[in-house]
Short mmCIF file of N, CA, C and O in Angstrom, two decimals:
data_model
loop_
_atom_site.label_atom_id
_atom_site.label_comp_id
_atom_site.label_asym_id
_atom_site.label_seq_id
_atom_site.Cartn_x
_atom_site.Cartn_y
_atom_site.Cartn_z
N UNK A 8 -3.28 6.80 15.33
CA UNK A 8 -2.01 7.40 14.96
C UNK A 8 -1.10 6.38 14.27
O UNK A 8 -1.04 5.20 14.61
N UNK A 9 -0.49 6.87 13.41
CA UNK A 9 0.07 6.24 12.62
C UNK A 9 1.69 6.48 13.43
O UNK A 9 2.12 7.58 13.76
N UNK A 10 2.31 5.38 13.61
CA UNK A 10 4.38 5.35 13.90
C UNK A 10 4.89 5.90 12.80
O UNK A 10 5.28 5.01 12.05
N UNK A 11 5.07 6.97 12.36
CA UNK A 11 6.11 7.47 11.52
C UNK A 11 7.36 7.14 11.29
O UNK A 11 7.88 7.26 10.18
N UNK A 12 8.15 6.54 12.68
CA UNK A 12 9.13 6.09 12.77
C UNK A 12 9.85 4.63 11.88
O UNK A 12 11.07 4.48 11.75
N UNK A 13 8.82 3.66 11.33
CA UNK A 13 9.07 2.47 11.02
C UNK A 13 9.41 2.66 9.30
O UNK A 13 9.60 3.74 8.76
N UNK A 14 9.42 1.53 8.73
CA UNK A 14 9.90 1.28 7.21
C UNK A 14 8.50 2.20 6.75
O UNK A 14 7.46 2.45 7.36
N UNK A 15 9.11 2.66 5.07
CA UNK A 15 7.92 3.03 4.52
C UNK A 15 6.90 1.96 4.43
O UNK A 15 5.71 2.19 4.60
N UNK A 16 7.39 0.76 4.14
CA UNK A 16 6.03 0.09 4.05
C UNK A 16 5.06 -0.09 5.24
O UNK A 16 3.84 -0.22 5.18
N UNK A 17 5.87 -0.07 6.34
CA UNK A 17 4.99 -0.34 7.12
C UNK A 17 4.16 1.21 7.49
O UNK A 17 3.00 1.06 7.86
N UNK A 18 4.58 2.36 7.42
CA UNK A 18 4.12 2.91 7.28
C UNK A 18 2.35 3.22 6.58
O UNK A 18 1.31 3.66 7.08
N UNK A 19 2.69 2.79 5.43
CA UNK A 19 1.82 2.45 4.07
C UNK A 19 0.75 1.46 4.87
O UNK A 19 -0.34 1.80 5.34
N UNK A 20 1.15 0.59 4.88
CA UNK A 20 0.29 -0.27 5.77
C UNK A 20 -0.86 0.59 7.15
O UNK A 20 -2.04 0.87 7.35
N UNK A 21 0.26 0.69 7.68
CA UNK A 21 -0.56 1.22 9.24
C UNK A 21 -1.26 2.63 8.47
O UNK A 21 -1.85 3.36 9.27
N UNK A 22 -1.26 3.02 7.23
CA UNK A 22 -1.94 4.31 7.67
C UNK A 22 -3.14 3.53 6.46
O UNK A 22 -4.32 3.75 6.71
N UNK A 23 -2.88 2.85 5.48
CA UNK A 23 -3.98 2.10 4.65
C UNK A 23 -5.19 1.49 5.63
O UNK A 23 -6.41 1.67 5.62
N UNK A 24 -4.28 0.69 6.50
CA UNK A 24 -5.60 0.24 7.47
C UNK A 24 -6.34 1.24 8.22
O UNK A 24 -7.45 0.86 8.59
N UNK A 25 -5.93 2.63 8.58
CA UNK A 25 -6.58 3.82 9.55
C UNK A 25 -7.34 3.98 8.82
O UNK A 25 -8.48 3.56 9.01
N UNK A 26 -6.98 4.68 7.64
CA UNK A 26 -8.05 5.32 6.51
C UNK A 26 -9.06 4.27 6.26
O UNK A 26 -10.20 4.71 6.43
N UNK A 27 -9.03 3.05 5.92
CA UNK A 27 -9.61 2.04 5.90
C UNK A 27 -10.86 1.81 6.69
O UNK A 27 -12.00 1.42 6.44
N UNK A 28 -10.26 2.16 7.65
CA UNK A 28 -11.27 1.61 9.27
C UNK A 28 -12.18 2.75 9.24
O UNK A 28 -13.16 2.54 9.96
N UNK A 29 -12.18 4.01 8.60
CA UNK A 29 -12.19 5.11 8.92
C UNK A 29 -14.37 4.73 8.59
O UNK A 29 -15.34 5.12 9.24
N UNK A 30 -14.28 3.86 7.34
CA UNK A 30 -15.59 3.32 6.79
C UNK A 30 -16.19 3.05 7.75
O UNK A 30 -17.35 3.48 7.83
N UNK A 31 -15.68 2.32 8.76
CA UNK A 31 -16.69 1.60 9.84
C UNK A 31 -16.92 2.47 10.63
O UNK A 31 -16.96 1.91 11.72
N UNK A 32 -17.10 3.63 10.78
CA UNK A 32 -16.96 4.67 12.00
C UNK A 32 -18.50 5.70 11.51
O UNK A 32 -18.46 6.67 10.76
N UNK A 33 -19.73 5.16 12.18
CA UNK A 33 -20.83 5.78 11.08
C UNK A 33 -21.10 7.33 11.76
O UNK A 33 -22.03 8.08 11.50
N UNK A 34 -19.81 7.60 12.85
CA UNK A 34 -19.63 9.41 12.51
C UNK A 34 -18.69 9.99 11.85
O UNK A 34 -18.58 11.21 11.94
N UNK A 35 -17.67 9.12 10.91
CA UNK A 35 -17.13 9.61 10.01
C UNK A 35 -17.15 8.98 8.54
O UNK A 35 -16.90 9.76 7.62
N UNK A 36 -17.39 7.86 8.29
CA UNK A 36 -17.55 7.20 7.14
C UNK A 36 -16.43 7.23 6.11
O UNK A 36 -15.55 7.94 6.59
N UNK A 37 -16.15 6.90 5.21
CA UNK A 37 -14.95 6.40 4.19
C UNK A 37 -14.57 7.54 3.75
O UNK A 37 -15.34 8.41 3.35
N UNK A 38 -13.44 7.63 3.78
CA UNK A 38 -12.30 9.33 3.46
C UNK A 38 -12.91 9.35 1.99
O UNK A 38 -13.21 8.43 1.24
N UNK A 39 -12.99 10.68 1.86
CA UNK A 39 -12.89 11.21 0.78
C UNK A 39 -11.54 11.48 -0.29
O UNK A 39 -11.71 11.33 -1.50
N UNK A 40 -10.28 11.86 0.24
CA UNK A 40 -9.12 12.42 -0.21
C UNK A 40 -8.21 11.92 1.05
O UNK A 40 -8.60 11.74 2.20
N UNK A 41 -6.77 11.73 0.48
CA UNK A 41 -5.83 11.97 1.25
C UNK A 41 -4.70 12.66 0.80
O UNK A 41 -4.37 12.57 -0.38
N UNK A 42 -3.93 13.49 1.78
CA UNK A 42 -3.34 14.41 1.57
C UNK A 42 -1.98 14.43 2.76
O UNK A 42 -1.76 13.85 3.83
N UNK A 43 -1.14 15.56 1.80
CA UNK A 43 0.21 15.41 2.96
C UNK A 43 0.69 16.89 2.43
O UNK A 43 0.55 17.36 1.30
N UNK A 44 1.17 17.37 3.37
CA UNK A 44 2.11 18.53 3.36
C UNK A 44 3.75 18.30 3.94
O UNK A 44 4.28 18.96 4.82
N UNK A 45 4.26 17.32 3.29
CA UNK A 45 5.19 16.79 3.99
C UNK A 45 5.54 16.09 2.29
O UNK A 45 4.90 15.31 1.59
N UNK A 46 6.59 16.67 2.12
CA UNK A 46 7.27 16.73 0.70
C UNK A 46 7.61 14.99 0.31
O UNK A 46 7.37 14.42 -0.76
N UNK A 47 8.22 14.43 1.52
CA UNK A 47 8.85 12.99 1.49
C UNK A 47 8.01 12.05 1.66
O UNK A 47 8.26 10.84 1.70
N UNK A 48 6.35 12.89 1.82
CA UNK A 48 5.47 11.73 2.10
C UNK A 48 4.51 11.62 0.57
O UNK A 48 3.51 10.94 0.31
N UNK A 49 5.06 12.30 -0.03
CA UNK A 49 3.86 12.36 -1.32
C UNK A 49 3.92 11.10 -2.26
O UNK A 49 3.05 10.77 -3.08
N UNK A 50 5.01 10.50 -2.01
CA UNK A 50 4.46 9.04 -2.70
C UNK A 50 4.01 8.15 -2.10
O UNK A 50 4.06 7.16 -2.83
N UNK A 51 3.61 7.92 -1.24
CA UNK A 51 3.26 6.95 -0.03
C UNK A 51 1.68 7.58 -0.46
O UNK A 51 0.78 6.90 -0.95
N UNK A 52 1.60 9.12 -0.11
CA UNK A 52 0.05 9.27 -0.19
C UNK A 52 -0.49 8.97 -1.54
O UNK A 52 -1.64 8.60 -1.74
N UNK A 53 0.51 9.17 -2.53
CA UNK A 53 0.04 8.67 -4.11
C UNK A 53 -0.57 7.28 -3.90
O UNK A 53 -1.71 6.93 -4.20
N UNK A 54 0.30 6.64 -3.40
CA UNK A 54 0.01 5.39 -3.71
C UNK A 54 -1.43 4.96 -2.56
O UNK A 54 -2.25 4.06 -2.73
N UNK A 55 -1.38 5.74 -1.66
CA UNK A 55 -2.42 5.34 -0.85
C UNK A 55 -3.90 5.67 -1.52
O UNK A 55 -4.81 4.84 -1.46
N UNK A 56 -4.05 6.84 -2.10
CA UNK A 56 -5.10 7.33 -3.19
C UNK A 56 -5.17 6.29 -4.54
O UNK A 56 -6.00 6.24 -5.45
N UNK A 57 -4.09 5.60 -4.33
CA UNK A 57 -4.56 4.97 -5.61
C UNK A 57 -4.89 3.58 -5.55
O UNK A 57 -5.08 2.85 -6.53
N UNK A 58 -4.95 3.13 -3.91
CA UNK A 58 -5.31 1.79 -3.53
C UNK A 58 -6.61 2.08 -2.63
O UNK A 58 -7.38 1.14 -2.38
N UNK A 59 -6.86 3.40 -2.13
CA UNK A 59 -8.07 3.57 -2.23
C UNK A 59 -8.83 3.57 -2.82
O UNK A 59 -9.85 3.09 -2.33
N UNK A 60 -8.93 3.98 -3.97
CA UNK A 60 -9.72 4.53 -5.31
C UNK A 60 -9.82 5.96 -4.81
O UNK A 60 -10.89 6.44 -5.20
N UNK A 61 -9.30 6.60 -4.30
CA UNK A 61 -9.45 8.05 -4.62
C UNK A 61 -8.60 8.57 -5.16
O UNK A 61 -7.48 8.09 -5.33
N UNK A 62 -9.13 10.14 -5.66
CA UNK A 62 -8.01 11.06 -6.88
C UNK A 62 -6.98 11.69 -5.75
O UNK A 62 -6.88 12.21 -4.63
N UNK A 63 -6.26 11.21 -6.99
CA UNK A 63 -4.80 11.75 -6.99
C UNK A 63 -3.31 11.68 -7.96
O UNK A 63 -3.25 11.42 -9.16
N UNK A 64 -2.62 11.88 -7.41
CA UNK A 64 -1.54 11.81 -8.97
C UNK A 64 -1.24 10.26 -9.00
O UNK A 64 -1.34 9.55 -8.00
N UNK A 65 -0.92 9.88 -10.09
CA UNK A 65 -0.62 8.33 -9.99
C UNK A 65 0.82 8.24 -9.31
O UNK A 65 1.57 9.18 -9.05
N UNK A 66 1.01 7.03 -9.12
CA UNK A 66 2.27 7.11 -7.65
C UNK A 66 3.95 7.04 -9.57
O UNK A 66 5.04 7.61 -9.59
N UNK A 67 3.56 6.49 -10.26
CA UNK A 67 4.41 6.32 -11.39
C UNK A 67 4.94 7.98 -11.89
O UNK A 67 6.08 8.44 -11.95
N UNK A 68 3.64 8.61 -12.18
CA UNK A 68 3.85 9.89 -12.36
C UNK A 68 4.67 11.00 -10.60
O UNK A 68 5.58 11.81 -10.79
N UNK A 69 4.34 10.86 -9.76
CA UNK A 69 4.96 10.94 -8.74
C UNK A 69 6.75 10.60 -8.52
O UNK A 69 7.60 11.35 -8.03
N UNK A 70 6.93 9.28 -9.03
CA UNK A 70 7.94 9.12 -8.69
C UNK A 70 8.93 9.48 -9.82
O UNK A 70 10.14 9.30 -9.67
N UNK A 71 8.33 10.05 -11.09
CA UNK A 71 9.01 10.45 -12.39
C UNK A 71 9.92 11.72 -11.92
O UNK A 71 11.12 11.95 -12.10
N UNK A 72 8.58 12.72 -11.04
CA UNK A 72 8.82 13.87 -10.87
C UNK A 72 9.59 13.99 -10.01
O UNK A 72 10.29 15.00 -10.05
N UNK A 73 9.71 13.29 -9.22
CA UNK A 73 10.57 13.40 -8.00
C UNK A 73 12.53 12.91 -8.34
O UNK A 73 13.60 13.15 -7.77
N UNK A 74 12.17 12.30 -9.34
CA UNK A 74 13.60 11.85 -9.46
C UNK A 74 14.41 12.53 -10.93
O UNK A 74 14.18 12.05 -12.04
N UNK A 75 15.11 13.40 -10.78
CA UNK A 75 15.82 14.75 -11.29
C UNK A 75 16.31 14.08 -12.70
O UNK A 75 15.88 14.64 -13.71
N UNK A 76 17.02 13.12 -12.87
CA UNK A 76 17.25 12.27 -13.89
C UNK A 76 16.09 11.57 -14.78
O UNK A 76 16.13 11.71 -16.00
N UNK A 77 14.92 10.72 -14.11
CA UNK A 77 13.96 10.65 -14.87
C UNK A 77 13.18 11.73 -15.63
O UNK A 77 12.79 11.50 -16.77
N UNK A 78 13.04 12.41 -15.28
CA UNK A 78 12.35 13.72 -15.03
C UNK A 78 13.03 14.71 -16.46
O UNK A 78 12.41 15.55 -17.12
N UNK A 79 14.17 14.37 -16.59
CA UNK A 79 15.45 14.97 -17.92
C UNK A 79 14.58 14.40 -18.88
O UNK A 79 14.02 15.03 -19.77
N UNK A 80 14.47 12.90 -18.63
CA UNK A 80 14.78 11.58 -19.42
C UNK A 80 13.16 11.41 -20.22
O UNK A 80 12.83 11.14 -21.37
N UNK A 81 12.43 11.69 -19.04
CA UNK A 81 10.83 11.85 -19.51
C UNK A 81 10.70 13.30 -20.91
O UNK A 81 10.44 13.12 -22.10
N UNK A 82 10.93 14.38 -20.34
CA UNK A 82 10.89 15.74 -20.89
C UNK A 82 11.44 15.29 -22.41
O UNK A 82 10.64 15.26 -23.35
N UNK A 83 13.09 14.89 -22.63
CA UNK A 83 13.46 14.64 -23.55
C UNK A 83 12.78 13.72 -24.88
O UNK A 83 12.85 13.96 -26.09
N UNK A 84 12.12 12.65 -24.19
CA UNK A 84 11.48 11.76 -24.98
C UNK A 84 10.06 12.92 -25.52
O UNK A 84 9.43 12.89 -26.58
N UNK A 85 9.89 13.80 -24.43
CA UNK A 85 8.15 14.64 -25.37
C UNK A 85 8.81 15.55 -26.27
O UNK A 85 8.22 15.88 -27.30
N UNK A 86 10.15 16.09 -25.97
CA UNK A 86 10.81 16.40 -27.21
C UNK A 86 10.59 15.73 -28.74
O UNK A 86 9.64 16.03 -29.47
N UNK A 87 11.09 15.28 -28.91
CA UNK A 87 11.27 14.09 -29.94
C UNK A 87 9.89 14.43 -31.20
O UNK A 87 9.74 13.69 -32.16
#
Protein backbone atom coordinates (compact mmCIF):
# COMPACT_ATOMS: atom_id res chain seq x y z
CA UNK A 1 0.00 0.00 0.00
CA UNK A 2 1.00 3.04 -0.98
CA UNK A 3 0.58 6.46 2.03
CA UNK A 4 -1.46 8.69 0.04
CA UNK A 5 -1.09 11.07 2.65
CA UNK A 6 2.68 12.31 2.00
CA UNK A 7 4.26 14.86 -0.76
CA UNK A 8 3.53 13.98 -4.35
CA UNK A 9 6.88 12.93 -4.74
CA UNK A 10 7.01 10.77 -2.30
CA UNK A 11 4.10 9.43 -3.32
CA UNK A 12 5.65 8.82 -6.94
CA UNK A 13 8.33 7.14 -5.32
CA UNK A 14 6.52 4.68 -2.94
CA UNK A 15 4.17 3.65 -5.65
CA UNK A 16 7.29 3.46 -8.54
CA UNK A 17 8.98 1.08 -6.18
CA UNK A 18 5.46 -1.22 -5.63
CA UNK A 19 4.90 -1.46 -9.27
CA UNK A 20 8.51 -2.09 -9.58
CA UNK A 21 8.75 -4.94 -7.10
CA UNK A 22 5.69 -6.14 -8.66
CA UNK A 23 8.60 -8.00 -11.40
CA UNK A 24 9.98 -10.02 -8.67
CA UNK A 25 6.76 -11.64 -7.64
CA UNK A 26 6.79 -14.87 -10.22
CA UNK A 27 2.79 -14.96 -9.42
CA UNK A 28 2.42 -11.69 -10.74
CA UNK A 29 5.30 -10.47 -12.83
CA UNK A 30 5.94 -6.78 -14.25
CA UNK A 31 2.62 -4.55 -14.63
CA UNK A 32 1.42 -4.21 -17.72
CA UNK A 33 -0.48 -0.61 -17.47
CA UNK A 34 -1.10 1.76 -14.80
CA UNK A 35 -4.09 3.48 -14.19
CA UNK A 36 -6.15 5.90 -11.84
CA UNK A 37 -9.66 6.95 -11.57
CA UNK A 38 -8.85 9.69 -9.38
CA UNK A 39 -8.74 12.96 -11.50
CA UNK A 40 -5.69 14.59 -9.23
CA UNK A 41 -3.76 11.51 -9.66
CA UNK A 42 -3.39 11.44 -13.48
CA UNK A 43 -0.14 13.07 -13.62
CA UNK A 44 1.69 11.17 -11.18
CA UNK A 45 0.29 8.03 -13.14
CA UNK A 46 1.53 9.79 -16.47
CA UNK A 47 4.60 10.08 -15.28
CA UNK A 48 4.76 6.70 -13.66
CA UNK A 49 3.91 5.02 -17.28
CA UNK A 50 6.44 6.89 -18.61
CA UNK A 51 9.30 5.81 -16.24
CA UNK A 52 8.06 2.52 -16.59
CA UNK A 53 8.07 2.22 -20.20
CA UNK A 54 4.53 1.64 -20.39
CA UNK A 55 1.68 3.43 -22.62
CA UNK A 56 0.26 6.24 -21.67
CA UNK A 57 -0.26 9.98 -22.19
CA UNK A 58 3.02 11.76 -21.85
CA UNK A 59 3.08 13.52 -18.36
CA UNK A 60 3.96 17.15 -20.67
CA UNK A 61 0.85 16.52 -22.65
CA UNK A 62 -1.05 15.81 -19.29
CA UNK A 63 -0.05 18.72 -17.63
CA UNK A 64 -0.94 21.05 -20.85
CA UNK A 65 -4.42 19.71 -20.44
CA UNK A 66 -4.89 20.11 -17.11
CA UNK A 67 -3.89 23.68 -16.85
CA UNK A 68 -6.89 26.00 -18.37
CA UNK A 69 -4.43 28.76 -19.49
CA UNK A 70 -1.91 26.49 -21.21
CA UNK A 71 -4.43 24.67 -22.75
CA UNK A 72 -5.89 28.47 -24.45
CA UNK A 73 -2.23 29.03 -25.17
CA UNK A 74 -1.50 25.51 -26.83
CA UNK A 75 -5.00 25.56 -29.03
CA UNK A 76 -4.13 29.16 -30.12
CA UNK A 77 -0.65 28.44 -31.42
CA UNK A 78 -2.52 25.20 -33.77
CA UNK A 79 -4.54 28.09 -34.84
CA UNK A 80 -1.98 30.01 -36.50
Amino acid sequence: PVNMSQTSEGVYNDALAAIDALRDDPTIGPADGVCTFVELSVPTTARLAEALGLPGPLPESVDLARDKYKTRACLARSEE
